[in-house]
Amino acid sequence: MNYNGIVLKLGTTIMILFLSVLLPLGFFTDRIFLSVYSSQVHQKVNDLSRELVDILDEPNERQSDYYQKLSKVSGKELVIFDGHGKIVTNSNMEFKKGDNISSELLHILKHGQHFERNYVDNDTKEQFFIVGRPLMKGETFQGGIIVFSSIEEIHNIMHSLRNWIVMSIIGAVLLALGFTLFVSRKLSSPLIKMEQATRQIAKGQLDTEVQIKTRDEVGSLAQAINDLSVELNHYRKNRSELLANISHELRTPISYLRGYAQLIKLHRYRDKQELESYSAVIESESIRLAKLIEDLFELSKMEEGRINLYLQPVDVGEIIEQSIQKVTLKAKEKNLGLEYKIDQELPLIYSDGTRIQQVLFNLLENAVSYTEEGKVTVKALWTADFISISVTDTGNGIPNEDLPFIFDRFHRVEKSRSREMGGSGLGLAIVSEIVKLLKGSISVKSENGKGTEFLLKLPVK
């Protein structure tokens, strides 16, 4: 066991809480029992004194034997005295037969009152609770009686009770200790497992899984760690794929740049026209390389949430028309038709117009680039809480196996042709990230050989 670990800390906390309840409870139990039992004893002595007053006549020394029997039967020491305060009973205490009781006590009783008090015998040093009552005949004071009840009896009973309470507390503490150890281990075990799992994940063992299936906060934390492991594993694979893709994408333009630069450096060209063609290749590959780096940088910022949106009221219909104008010349060069149908009642939306145009231009440029004959159609409709914009072409379409990955980085359907067109393989990945930032959605439907439709939905509110 780690003595600085959570098992000890949790166990200590539980025991402190338990003892903070148990010890005061034991103390108050002792006080309550003492109070209740003392009250009962006091009540019994009072009741006994009343009964004795009712059966006693005027005190006299001739009845001392009778008084002794009453003392034995009642189990209490009795001191009986006459109207002058002279004691008429024998006693084992300082109150002796023939002596007078104190004038203070006699004064109280002569006035028809009774008294209750604690008393310590000067001879035996024993403690008593005493009750004194007057013996009256009509209005005449004939004497009095004092009943003595030893407090040692209460102390003995309370001593036994305290022993029982202490033993109960010790037993409860032992049970609580066992229970605490069990509970603390039970509660800390999943935490220790999760700690071990996170350390393994930190060491790169991303296939680590925490085997905890409880439906509480601990289970939720375990699931969060498992989800983190999956995400980190996915991130590592994506990073490896990204680095592989980047190195692959950079290799081609760099090879072109180096190769044609060496040809020019070594003057391996026949004439000025061939030199210009080499220079054109270098310029084209430089532009492509710059575009790749720019797209990578922008995609990275989007994925990290470092892109600021400039939100304002936007006319989506106007943005669609501007985007179509940008690809009109290219469509005419390929003899492609460009059709668009825009709902005239499209509302203004609060969004980033520049980013919407970037998305639409990318979709339109791809549609024109990969369509050899036929047309490209754009439709915009207002449906409920969204403006739906579809971009449909009559190109070759996208194979079904490529559809799930169409928005992944560097994924190309026609790889060689895409590179010829200068594509970076990041366009649709950027489109997907922009749409997420705009809180919209984008989907694709395609049929191989018949064309492709991209459906963009932008929230109105």
Short mmCIF file of C-alpha atoms in Angstrom, two decimals, residues 51-381:
data_model
loop_
_atom_site.label_atom_id
_atom_site.label_comp_id
_atom_site.label_asym_id
_atom_site.label_seq_id
_atom_site.Cartn_x
_atom_site.Cartn_y
_atom_site.Cartn_z
CA GLU A 51 -44.71 6.96 51.76
CA LEU A 52 -42.75 6.92 55.01
CA VAL A 53 -44.27 10.23 56.10
CA ASP A 54 -47.73 8.75 55.56
CA ILE A 55 -47.10 5.67 57.77
CA LEU A 56 -45.05 7.21 60.58
CA ASP A 57 -46.55 8.55 63.81
CA GLU A 58 -44.89 10.97 66.18
CA PRO A 59 -41.22 9.88 66.48
CA ASN A 60 -40.00 8.40 69.76
CA GLU A 61 -37.03 6.34 70.86
CA ARG A 62 -39.15 3.29 71.81
CA GLN A 63 -39.82 2.62 68.12
CA SER A 64 -36.14 2.50 67.08
CA ASP A 65 -36.37 -1.22 66.23
CA TYR A 66 -39.32 -0.48 63.97
CA TYR A 67 -37.34 2.26 62.28
CA GLN A 68 -34.43 -0.15 61.73
CA LYS A 69 -36.75 -2.60 59.99
CA LEU A 70 -38.09 0.19 57.76
CA SER A 71 -34.52 1.07 56.80
CA LYS A 72 -33.72 -2.54 55.88
CA VAL A 73 -36.95 -3.00 53.90
CA SER A 74 -36.49 0.25 51.97
CA GLY A 75 -32.79 -0.33 51.41
CA LYS A 76 -32.04 3.24 52.41
CA GLU A 77 -30.48 4.86 55.46
CA LEU A 78 -33.17 6.65 57.51
CA VAL A 79 -32.66 9.41 60.06
CA ILE A 80 -35.80 10.18 62.11
CA PHE A 81 -35.97 12.93 64.72
CA ASP A 82 -38.65 14.41 66.99
CA GLY A 83 -40.11 17.88 67.08
CA HIS A 84 -37.09 19.25 68.93
CA GLY A 85 -34.63 17.91 66.36
CA LYS A 86 -33.41 15.02 68.53
CA ILE A 87 -32.49 11.91 66.51
CA VAL A 88 -34.38 8.77 67.61
CA THR A 89 -32.77 6.22 65.20
CA ASN A 90 -29.43 4.50 65.06
CA SER A 91 -27.27 5.26 62.01
CA ASN A 92 -23.95 4.18 60.55
CA MET A 93 -23.25 7.79 59.66
CA GLU A 94 -22.45 10.90 61.63
CA PHE A 95 -26.12 11.24 62.58
CA LYS A 96 -26.16 9.36 65.91
CA LYS A 97 -29.08 8.53 68.16
CA GLY A 98 -29.60 11.28 70.74
CA ASP A 99 -27.81 13.92 68.67
CA ASN A 100 -29.61 16.91 67.23
CA ILE A 101 -29.82 17.66 63.54
CA SER A 102 -28.58 21.00 62.27
CA SER A 103 -30.70 24.03 63.03
CA GLU A 104 -30.74 24.89 59.31
CA LEU A 105 -32.45 21.64 58.32
CA LEU A 106 -34.76 21.78 61.34
CA HIS A 107 -35.77 25.31 60.42
CA ILE A 108 -36.75 24.25 56.88
CA LEU A 109 -38.83 21.31 58.06
CA LYS A 110 -40.57 23.23 60.86
CA HIS A 111 -42.02 25.50 58.21
CA GLY A 112 -43.64 22.50 56.53
CA GLN A 113 -41.19 22.44 53.60
CA HIS A 114 -39.01 19.62 52.33
CA PHE A 115 -35.45 19.70 51.00
CA GLU A 116 -33.33 17.80 48.47
CA ARG A 117 -29.55 18.02 48.29
CA ASN A 118 -26.30 16.15 47.86
CA TYR A 119 -24.52 15.29 51.07
CA VAL A 120 -21.06 13.95 52.02
CA ASP A 121 -20.87 12.06 55.31
CA ASN A 122 -18.03 13.38 57.47
CA ASP A 123 -17.30 9.94 58.97
CA THR A 124 -17.39 7.68 55.89
CA LYS A 125 -16.81 10.35 53.23
CA GLU A 126 -19.52 8.63 51.25
CA GLN A 127 -21.72 10.74 48.98
CA PHE A 128 -25.49 10.68 49.29
CA PHE A 129 -28.57 12.21 47.78
CA ILE A 130 -30.88 13.11 50.69
CA VAL A 131 -34.52 14.10 50.93
CA GLY A 132 -35.95 15.51 54.15
CA ARG A 133 -39.67 15.79 54.93
CA PRO A 134 -41.56 17.04 58.00
CA LEU A 135 -43.88 14.81 60.07
CA MET A 136 -46.97 16.93 60.66
CA LYS A 137 -50.12 16.31 62.66
CA GLY A 138 -52.49 18.91 61.40
CA GLU A 139 -50.55 22.15 61.73
CA THR A 140 -48.28 20.77 64.47
CA PHE A 141 -44.67 19.83 63.67
CA GLN A 142 -43.94 16.49 65.32
CA GLY A 143 -40.57 15.73 63.80
CA GLY A 144 -39.04 14.79 60.50
CA ILE A 145 -37.41 12.10 58.38
CA ILE A 146 -34.35 12.21 56.15
CA VAL A 147 -33.91 9.47 53.53
CA PHE A 148 -30.33 8.82 52.35
CA SER A 149 -29.59 7.27 48.93
CA SER A 150 -25.96 6.48 48.18
CA ILE A 151 -24.65 8.12 45.02
CA GLU A 152 -22.05 5.34 44.81
CA GLU A 153 -24.86 3.12 43.52
CA ILE A 154 -25.33 5.51 40.60
CA HIS A 155 -21.57 5.65 40.06
CA ASN A 156 -21.28 1.86 40.00
CA ILE A 157 -24.08 1.51 37.47
CA MET A 158 -22.62 4.31 35.34
CA HIS A 159 -19.20 2.68 35.54
CA SER A 160 -20.66 -0.54 34.15
CA LEU A 161 -22.52 1.44 31.51
CA ARG A 162 -19.37 3.33 30.53
CA ASN A 163 -17.48 0.06 30.20
CA TRP A 164 -20.23 -1.15 27.90
CA ILE A 165 -20.09 2.09 25.88
CA VAL A 166 -16.28 1.92 25.59
CA MET A 167 -16.40 -1.71 24.46
CA SER A 168 -19.13 -0.83 21.98
CA ILE A 169 -17.04 2.06 20.63
CA ILE A 170 -13.97 -0.19 20.31
CA GLY A 171 -16.04 -2.82 18.50
CA ALA A 172 -17.60 -0.18 16.27
CA VAL A 173 -14.16 1.29 15.50
CA LEU A 174 -12.81 -2.14 14.54
CA LEU A 175 -15.83 -2.78 12.32
CA ALA A 176 -15.53 0.71 10.88
CA LEU A 177 -11.83 0.17 10.26
CA GLY A 178 -12.54 -2.99 8.30
CA PHE A 179 -15.40 -1.33 6.45
CA THR A 180 -13.25 1.75 5.76
CA LEU A 181 -10.42 -0.36 4.39
CA PHE A 182 -12.85 -2.24 2.15
CA VAL A 183 -14.63 0.91 0.93
CA SER A 184 -11.43 2.91 0.41
CA ARG A 185 -9.91 0.08 -1.61
CA LYS A 186 -13.15 -0.35 -3.53
CA LEU A 187 -13.31 3.36 -4.36
CA SER A 188 -9.61 3.83 -5.01
CA SER A 189 -9.09 0.71 -7.11
CA PRO A 190 -10.66 2.18 -10.29
CA LEU A 191 -8.79 5.45 -9.72
CA ILE A 192 -5.50 3.57 -9.47
CA LYS A 193 -6.38 1.64 -12.65
CA MET A 194 -7.12 4.91 -14.43
CA GLU A 195 -3.84 6.40 -13.21
CA GLN A 196 -1.93 3.40 -14.56
CA ALA A 197 -3.83 3.64 -17.84
CA THR A 198 -3.08 7.36 -18.27
CA ARG A 199 0.62 6.72 -17.59
CA GLN A 200 0.62 4.00 -20.26
CA ILE A 201 -1.12 6.39 -22.66
CA ALA A 202 1.48 9.06 -21.82
CA LYS A 203 4.20 6.54 -22.76
CA GLY A 204 2.59 6.10 -26.16
CA GLN A 205 0.59 2.91 -25.53
CA LEU A 206 -2.52 4.39 -27.10
CA ASP A 207 -4.36 1.06 -27.36
CA THR A 208 -4.70 1.03 -23.55
CA GLU A 209 -8.30 0.66 -22.32
CA VAL A 210 -9.67 1.09 -18.80
CA GLN A 211 -11.93 -1.87 -17.92
CA ILE A 212 -14.42 -0.05 -15.69
CA LYS A 213 -18.11 -0.27 -16.57
CA THR A 214 -19.87 1.42 -13.63
CA ARG A 215 -22.62 3.94 -14.37
CA ASP A 216 -21.40 6.68 -12.07
CA GLU A 217 -18.87 9.52 -12.20
CA VAL A 218 -15.97 7.05 -11.98
CA GLY A 219 -17.35 5.12 -14.94
CA SER A 220 -17.78 8.38 -16.86
CA LEU A 221 -14.18 9.32 -16.12
CA ALA A 222 -12.98 5.90 -17.26
CA GLN A 223 -14.98 6.25 -20.47
CA ALA A 224 -13.50 9.72 -20.98
CA ILE A 225 -9.99 8.25 -20.65
CA ASN A 226 -10.89 5.52 -23.15
CA ASP A 227 -12.29 8.15 -25.53
CA LEU A 228 -9.11 10.19 -25.07
CA SER A 229 -7.02 7.15 -25.91
CA VAL A 230 -9.05 6.53 -29.06
CA GLU A 231 -8.82 10.18 -30.09
CA LEU A 232 -5.07 10.31 -29.46
CA ASN A 233 -4.62 7.10 -31.42
CA HIS A 234 -6.70 8.55 -34.24
CA TYR A 235 -4.72 11.79 -34.04
CA ARG A 236 -1.40 9.93 -34.18
CA LYS A 237 -2.50 7.93 -37.21
CA ASN A 238 -3.79 11.09 -38.88
CA ARG A 239 -0.55 12.88 -38.08
CA SER A 240 1.48 10.04 -39.57
CA GLU A 241 -0.74 10.01 -42.64
CA LEU A 242 -0.54 13.80 -42.86
CA LEU A 243 3.25 13.80 -42.70
CA ALA A 244 3.38 11.02 -45.28
CA ASN A 245 0.95 12.89 -47.53
CA ILE A 246 2.77 16.20 -47.13
CA SER A 247 6.12 14.61 -47.93
CA HIS A 248 4.54 12.91 -50.93
CA GLU A 249 2.85 16.10 -52.12
CA LEU A 250 6.01 18.16 -51.70
CA ARG A 251 8.22 15.60 -53.40
CA THR A 252 6.75 16.17 -56.89
CA PRO A 253 6.99 19.99 -57.11
CA ILE A 254 10.39 19.99 -55.40
CA SER A 255 11.64 17.36 -57.87
CA TYR A 256 10.38 19.50 -60.77
CA LEU A 257 11.94 22.64 -59.32
CA ARG A 258 15.29 20.99 -58.70
CA GLY A 259 15.35 19.17 -62.05
CA TYR A 260 14.48 22.15 -64.24
CA ALA A 261 16.68 24.48 -62.18
CA GLN A 262 19.65 22.17 -62.81
CA LEU A 263 18.88 22.08 -66.54
CA ILE A 264 18.89 25.87 -66.66
CA LYS A 265 22.03 26.07 -64.48
CA LEU A 266 23.89 23.66 -66.78
CA HIS A 267 22.53 25.44 -69.90
CA ARG A 268 20.94 22.24 -71.16
CA TYR A 269 18.42 23.87 -73.44
CA ARG A 270 18.54 24.35 -77.19
CA ASP A 271 17.05 27.79 -77.54
CA LYS A 272 15.29 30.62 -75.75
CA GLN A 273 11.87 29.05 -76.28
CA GLU A 274 12.92 25.87 -74.45
CA LEU A 275 14.43 27.99 -71.66
CA GLU A 276 11.13 29.81 -71.28
CA SER A 277 9.24 26.51 -71.12
CA TYR A 278 11.57 25.32 -68.33
CA SER A 279 11.03 28.59 -66.49
CA ALA A 280 7.27 28.23 -66.91
CA VAL A 281 7.38 24.77 -65.29
CA ILE A 282 9.39 26.18 -62.37
CA GLU A 283 6.91 29.03 -61.95
CA SER A 284 3.92 26.67 -62.15
CA GLU A 285 5.35 24.28 -59.58
CA SER A 286 6.32 27.19 -57.32
CA ILE A 287 2.74 28.46 -57.44
CA ARG A 288 1.43 24.99 -56.71
CA LEU A 289 3.86 24.60 -53.80
CA ALA A 290 2.87 27.99 -52.38
CA LYS A 291 -0.82 27.06 -52.73
CA LEU A 292 -0.23 23.77 -50.93
CA ILE A 293 1.54 25.51 -48.04
CA GLU A 294 -1.14 28.21 -47.88
CA ASP A 295 -3.94 25.61 -47.80
CA LEU A 296 -2.15 23.57 -45.13
CA PHE A 297 -1.68 26.66 -42.97
CA GLU A 298 -5.32 27.70 -43.36
CA LEU A 299 -6.62 24.18 -42.65
CA SER A 300 -4.43 23.95 -39.56
CA LYS A 301 -5.78 27.26 -38.22
CA MET A 302 -9.35 26.12 -38.85
CA GLU A 303 -8.88 22.81 -37.04
CA GLU A 304 -7.36 24.64 -34.06
CA GLY A 305 -10.19 27.20 -34.01
CA ARG A 306 -7.87 30.13 -34.77
CA ILE A 307 -9.97 31.46 -37.66
CA ASN A 308 -12.01 34.58 -36.96
CA LEU A 309 -15.38 34.86 -38.65
CA TYR A 310 -16.63 38.30 -39.72
CA LEU A 311 -20.34 37.95 -39.15
CA GLN A 312 -22.79 40.35 -40.75
CA PRO A 313 -26.08 40.25 -42.69
CA VAL A 314 -25.34 38.35 -45.92
CA ASP A 315 -27.28 38.06 -49.19
CA VAL A 316 -26.69 34.42 -50.18
CA GLY A 317 -28.23 34.89 -53.64
CA GLU A 318 -25.74 37.63 -54.48
CA ILE A 319 -22.83 35.49 -53.26
CA ILE A 320 -23.98 32.59 -55.46
CA GLU A 321 -24.08 34.86 -58.53
CA GLN A 322 -20.59 36.23 -57.79
CA SER A 323 -19.21 32.70 -57.39
CA ILE A 324 -20.78 31.59 -60.68
CA GLN A 325 -19.23 34.57 -62.50
CA LYS A 326 -15.76 33.45 -61.38
CA VAL A 327 -16.07 30.07 -63.13
CA THR A 328 -18.09 31.25 -66.16
CA LEU A 329 -15.03 31.74 -68.40
CA LYS A 330 -13.61 28.32 -67.57
CA ALA A 331 -17.01 26.71 -68.23
CA LYS A 332 -17.25 28.43 -71.63
CA GLU A 333 -13.77 27.19 -72.57
CA LYS A 334 -15.02 23.64 -71.96
CA ASN A 335 -18.40 24.28 -73.61
CA LEU A 336 -20.22 23.51 -70.37
CA GLY A 337 -23.61 24.89 -69.45
CA LEU A 338 -23.98 26.90 -66.22
CA GLU A 339 -27.49 27.01 -64.81
CA TYR A 340 -28.72 28.40 -61.52
CA LYS A 341 -32.07 28.74 -59.86
CA ILE A 342 -32.23 30.96 -56.79
CA ASP A 343 -35.29 31.36 -54.60
CA GLN A 344 -36.23 35.03 -54.83
CA GLU A 345 -37.42 35.04 -51.22
CA LEU A 346 -34.10 33.99 -49.70
CA PRO A 347 -33.70 35.86 -46.40
CA LEU A 348 -30.55 37.62 -45.27
CA ILE A 349 -28.52 35.45 -42.92
CA TYR A 350 -26.05 36.48 -40.23
CA SER A 351 -22.85 34.84 -41.41
CA ASP A 352 -19.42 35.35 -43.01
CA GLY A 353 -19.99 36.12 -46.69
CA THR A 354 -16.32 35.72 -47.67
CA ARG A 355 -16.17 32.20 -46.25
CA ILE A 356 -19.47 31.22 -47.90
CA GLN A 357 -18.08 32.44 -51.25
CA GLN A 358 -14.88 30.43 -50.64
CA VAL A 359 -16.97 27.27 -50.14
CA LEU A 360 -19.17 27.87 -53.20
CA PHE A 361 -16.23 28.77 -55.44
CA ASN A 362 -14.40 25.58 -54.45
CA LEU A 363 -17.48 23.42 -55.17
CA LEU A 364 -18.14 25.17 -58.50
CA GLU A 365 -14.49 25.02 -59.60
CA ASN A 366 -14.34 21.29 -58.83
CA ALA A 367 -17.62 20.72 -60.69
CA VAL A 368 -16.36 22.56 -63.80
CA SER A 369 -12.89 20.96 -63.63
CA TYR A 370 -14.17 17.39 -63.45
CA THR A 371 -17.04 17.70 -65.94
CA GLU A 372 -16.12 17.12 -69.59
CA GLU A 373 -19.54 17.62 -71.11
CA GLY A 374 -22.99 18.57 -69.99
CA LYS A 375 -23.67 21.25 -67.40
CA VAL A 376 -23.28 22.44 -63.83
CA THR A 377 -26.45 23.42 -61.96
CA VAL A 378 -26.81 25.51 -58.81
CA LYS A 379 -30.05 25.68 -56.82
CA ALA A 380 -30.80 27.66 -53.68
CA LEU A 381 -33.97 27.14 -51.61
#
